[in-house]
Amino acid sequence: LGKTLLVRTLARQLPEGIRPFVRLVFPQMSPEQLLAYLAEELTGGSSPESSTDRNLRRVASFLADNCRHGRHAVLVIEEAHVLKDSATLETVRLLMNFEHESTPAMTVMLVGQPSLLPALRRIPELEERLDAKCLLHRFTLEESISYIQHRLNAAGARRPIFEEAAMEAVHHLAQGTPRRINRLGDLALLLGYAEELRQIAPKHIEALAEEMLVPAGGD
């Protein structure tokens, strides 16, 4: 629920000293592939020698030099719930061991669906290394309305386009999921434009949800 947006926002807001910021968006790799990918992302190039030992040394050397220059690296593993292989999760744990002068050289963030949690519990050594866990919840009614109003204001709206009851209908049909709110809201705006409506009413939202078969439920 909004995971990728939060990661991108974090990357923009971190100070210059928190670099490099590496995102792994397709983590379904073997431990060897994961290390090779990280080595290439950190060092900016591939190596003809792609052994695990060589890649580990490349990562360790880069992180030590990065720390000496006053920087701290971040590795974000998105869709981490697909990391079902114990060997790959163990590799992730080992990546957290890199230090420079007794200070962690890199922060590792695991971002995924709630099914990630039971996978972590199967490897307590990894779970114990996680400093914090955060669960993103669906929007409340008030948050959905604020979200819709913000999106409209950001787009340049200067008057109410959705009746408040229509925004409530969007929330209930989308069940507080931003992606579904976006989809239903876009369809409503298209309908309003096509029919030259002054405002979007609940009946328009409900008709769209029924005719366009907008799904309700989990993300």
Coordinates of C-alpha atoms in Angstrom, one line a residue:
L1 CA 0.0 0.0 0.0
G2 CA 2.0 3.0 -1.3
K3 CA 5.4 1.2 -0.6
T4 CA 7.1 2.3 -3.8
L5 CA 6.0 5.9 -3.4
L6 CA 7.4 6.0 0.2
V7 CA 10.7 4.6 -1.0
R8 CA 11.0 7.2 -3.7
T9 CA 10.1 10.0 -1.3
L10 CA 12.6 8.7 1.2
A11 CA 15.3 8.7 -1.6
R12 CA 14.5 12.3 -2.4
Q13 CA 14.5 13.5 1.2
L14 CA 17.6 11.8 2.6
P15 CA 20.6 14.1 3.0
E16 CA 23.6 13.9 0.7
G17 CA 25.6 11.9 3.2
I18 CA 23.2 9.0 2.9
R19 CA 24.6 7.7 -0.4
P20 CA 24.5 5.6 -2.5
F21 CA 20.8 4.7 -2.3
V22 CA 20.4 1.3 -4.1
R23 CA 16.9 -0.1 -5.0
L24 CA 16.5 -3.7 -5.9
V25 CA 13.1 -4.0 -7.4
F26 CA 13.2 -7.6 -8.6
P27 CA 14.8 -9.6 -5.7
Q28 CA 14.0 -13.1 -6.9
M29 CA 17.7 -13.9 -7.2
S30 CA 20.1 -16.5 -5.9
P31 CA 22.5 -15.4 -3.3
E32 CA 25.3 -15.3 -5.9
Q33 CA 23.2 -13.1 -8.2
L34 CA 22.2 -10.8 -5.3
L35 CA 25.8 -10.2 -4.4
A36 CA 26.8 -9.6 -8.0
Y37 CA 24.0 -7.1 -8.5
L38 CA 24.9 -5.2 -5.3
A39 CA 28.6 -5.1 -6.3
E40 CA 27.8 -3.7 -9.7
E41 CA 25.3 -1.1 -8.3
L42 CA 27.7 0.1 -5.6
T43 CA 30.9 0.2 -7.7
G44 CA 29.3 1.3 -10.9
G45 CA 30.5 -1.4 -13.1
S46 CA 30.8 -5.2 -13.7
S47 CA 33.8 -7.3 -13.1
P48 CA 35.1 -10.1 -15.3
E49 CA 35.6 -12.1 -12.2
S50 CA 32.1 -12.8 -10.8
S51 CA 32.8 -15.2 -8.0
T52 CA 31.0 -14.8 -4.7
D53 CA 34.3 -14.1 -3.0
R54 CA 35.3 -11.4 -5.4
N55 CA 31.9 -9.7 -5.2
L56 CA 32.0 -9.8 -1.4
R57 CA 35.4 -8.1 -1.5
R58 CA 34.2 -5.5 -3.9
V59 CA 31.2 -4.7 -1.7
A60 CA 33.4 -4.6 1.5
S61 CA 36.0 -2.4 -0.2
F62 CA 33.4 0.1 -1.5
L63 CA 31.5 0.4 1.8
A64 CA 34.7 1.0 3.7
D65 CA 35.8 3.7 1.3
N66 CA 32.3 5.1 1.4
C67 CA 32.4 5.4 5.2
R68 CA 35.8 7.0 5.1
H69 CA 34.3 9.8 2.9
G70 CA 31.6 10.3 5.5
R71 CA 28.8 8.6 3.7
H72 CA 26.4 5.8 4.6
A73 CA 24.9 3.4 2.0
V74 CA 21.3 2.2 1.8
L75 CA 20.0 -0.9 0.2
V76 CA 16.2 -1.1 -0.3
I77 CA 14.9 -4.6 -1.3
E78 CA 11.4 -4.0 -2.7
E79 CA 8.9 -6.9 -3.1
A80 CA 11.0 -8.6 -0.4
H81 CA 8.1 -11.0 0.3
V82 CA 9.3 -13.0 -2.8
L83 CA 12.5 -13.8 -1.0
K84 CA 11.3 -17.3 0.1
D85 CA 14.7 -19.0 -0.3
S86 CA 16.4 -19.3 3.1
A87 CA 19.8 -19.0 1.5
T88 CA 19.0 -15.6 0.0
L89 CA 17.5 -14.3 3.2
E90 CA 20.6 -15.5 5.0
T91 CA 22.7 -13.5 2.5
V92 CA 20.6 -10.4 3.3
R93 CA 21.4 -11.0 7.0
L94 CA 25.1 -11.2 6.2
L95 CA 24.9 -7.9 4.3
M96 CA 24.0 -6.3 7.6
N97 CA 27.3 -7.3 9.1
F98 CA 29.4 -4.8 7.1
E99 CA 30.9 -2.3 9.5
H100 CA 33.5 0.4 9.5
E101 CA 35.2 1.2 12.8
S102 CA 32.4 -0.6 14.7
T103 CA 29.7 1.4 12.9
P104 CA 27.2 -0.2 10.4
A105 CA 28.4 0.7 6.9
M106 CA 25.0 0.1 5.2
T107 CA 21.3 0.2 6.1
V108 CA 19.2 -2.6 4.6
M109 CA 15.4 -2.0 4.2
L110 CA 13.1 -4.9 3.3
V111 CA 9.9 -3.6 1.7
G112 CA 7.1 -6.0 0.9
Q113 CA 3.6 -7.5 1.5
P114 CA 2.6 -8.7 5.0
S115 CA 3.6 -12.3 3.9
L116 CA 7.2 -11.2 4.5
L117 CA 6.6 -11.4 8.2
P118 CA 6.3 -15.1 8.6
A119 CA 9.3 -15.6 6.3
L120 CA 11.3 -13.4 8.7
R121 CA 10.1 -15.4 11.7
R122 CA 11.6 -18.6 10.1
I123 CA 15.1 -16.9 10.3
P124 CA 15.2 -15.4 13.8
E125 CA 18.8 -14.3 13.3
L126 CA 17.6 -12.0 10.6
E127 CA 14.5 -10.8 12.4
E128 CA 16.6 -9.9 15.4
R129 CA 18.8 -7.6 13.2
L130 CA 15.8 -5.5 12.2
D131 CA 15.7 -2.3 14.2
A132 CA 12.1 -1.4 13.2
K133 CA 9.0 -2.8 11.5
C134 CA 6.3 -0.7 10.1
L135 CA 2.9 -1.8 8.7
L136 CA 1.1 0.5 6.2
H137 CA -2.6 0.5 6.7
R138 CA -5.4 1.4 4.3
F139 CA -6.7 4.9 4.5
T140 CA -9.4 5.9 6.9
L141 CA -12.4 7.7 5.5
E142 CA -10.9 11.1 6.6
E143 CA -7.6 10.2 5.1
S144 CA -9.2 9.2 1.8
I145 CA -11.1 12.5 1.6
S146 CA -8.0 14.4 2.4
Y147 CA -6.1 12.4 -0.2
I148 CA -8.7 13.1 -3.0
Q149 CA -8.8 16.8 -2.1
H150 CA -5.0 17.0 -2.1
R151 CA -4.7 15.4 -5.5
L152 CA -7.3 17.7 -6.9
N153 CA -5.6 20.8 -5.5
A154 CA -2.3 19.6 -6.8
A155 CA -3.8 19.3 -10.3
G156 CA -5.1 22.9 -10.1
A157 CA -8.7 22.5 -9.0
R158 CA -10.2 25.8 -7.8
R159 CA -13.7 24.6 -6.8
P160 CA -15.2 21.4 -5.3
I161 CA -15.4 18.7 -8.0
F162 CA -16.6 15.8 -5.9
E163 CA -19.5 16.1 -3.6
E164 CA -18.4 15.0 -0.1
A165 CA -20.8 12.0 -0.3
A166 CA -19.1 11.1 -3.6
M167 CA -15.7 11.0 -1.9
E168 CA -17.2 8.9 0.8
A169 CA -18.5 6.5 -1.9
V170 CA -15.0 6.4 -3.5
H171 CA -13.5 5.5 -0.1
H172 CA -15.9 2.7 0.6
L173 CA -15.8 1.2 -2.9
A174 CA -12.0 1.4 -3.0
Q175 CA -11.7 0.2 0.7
G176 CA -9.2 2.9 1.4
T177 CA -6.6 1.7 -1.1
P178 CA -4.9 4.7 -2.8
R179 CA -4.3 2.8 -6.1
R180 CA -8.0 2.0 -6.3
I181 CA -9.0 5.5 -5.3
N182 CA -6.9 6.8 -8.1
R183 CA -8.5 4.5 -10.6
L184 CA -12.1 5.2 -9.6
G185 CA -11.3 8.9 -9.3
D186 CA -9.8 9.0 -12.8
L187 CA -12.9 7.3 -14.3
A188 CA -15.2 9.7 -12.5
L189 CA -13.4 12.7 -13.9
L190 CA -13.6 11.2 -17.4
L191 CA -17.3 10.7 -16.9
G192 CA -17.7 14.2 -15.6
Y193 CA -15.9 15.7 -18.6
A194 CA -17.8 13.6 -21.1
E195 CA -21.2 14.5 -19.6
E196 CA -20.3 18.1 -18.8
L197 CA -21.1 17.6 -15.1
R198 CA -20.7 20.4 -12.7
Q199 CA -19.9 18.0 -9.8
I200 CA -19.5 14.3 -9.3
A201 CA -22.2 12.8 -7.2
P202 CA -22.4 9.5 -5.3
K203 CA -24.6 8.0 -8.0
H204 CA -21.9 8.6 -10.6
I205 CA -19.3 6.8 -8.5
E206 CA -21.6 3.8 -7.9
A207 CA -22.6 3.6 -11.5
L208 CA -18.9 3.6 -12.5
A209 CA -18.0 0.9 -10.0
E210 CA -20.8 -1.3 -11.3
E211 CA -20.3 -0.7 -15.0
M212 CA -16.5 -0.7 -15.0
L213 CA -16.3 -3.6 -12.5
V214 CA -13.9 -1.7 -10.4
P215 CA -12.7 -4.4 -7.9
A216 CA -12.9 -3.9 -4.2
G217 CA -10.6 -5.7 -1.8
G218 CA -6.9 -6.1 -1.1
D219 CA -4.2 -4.3 -3.0

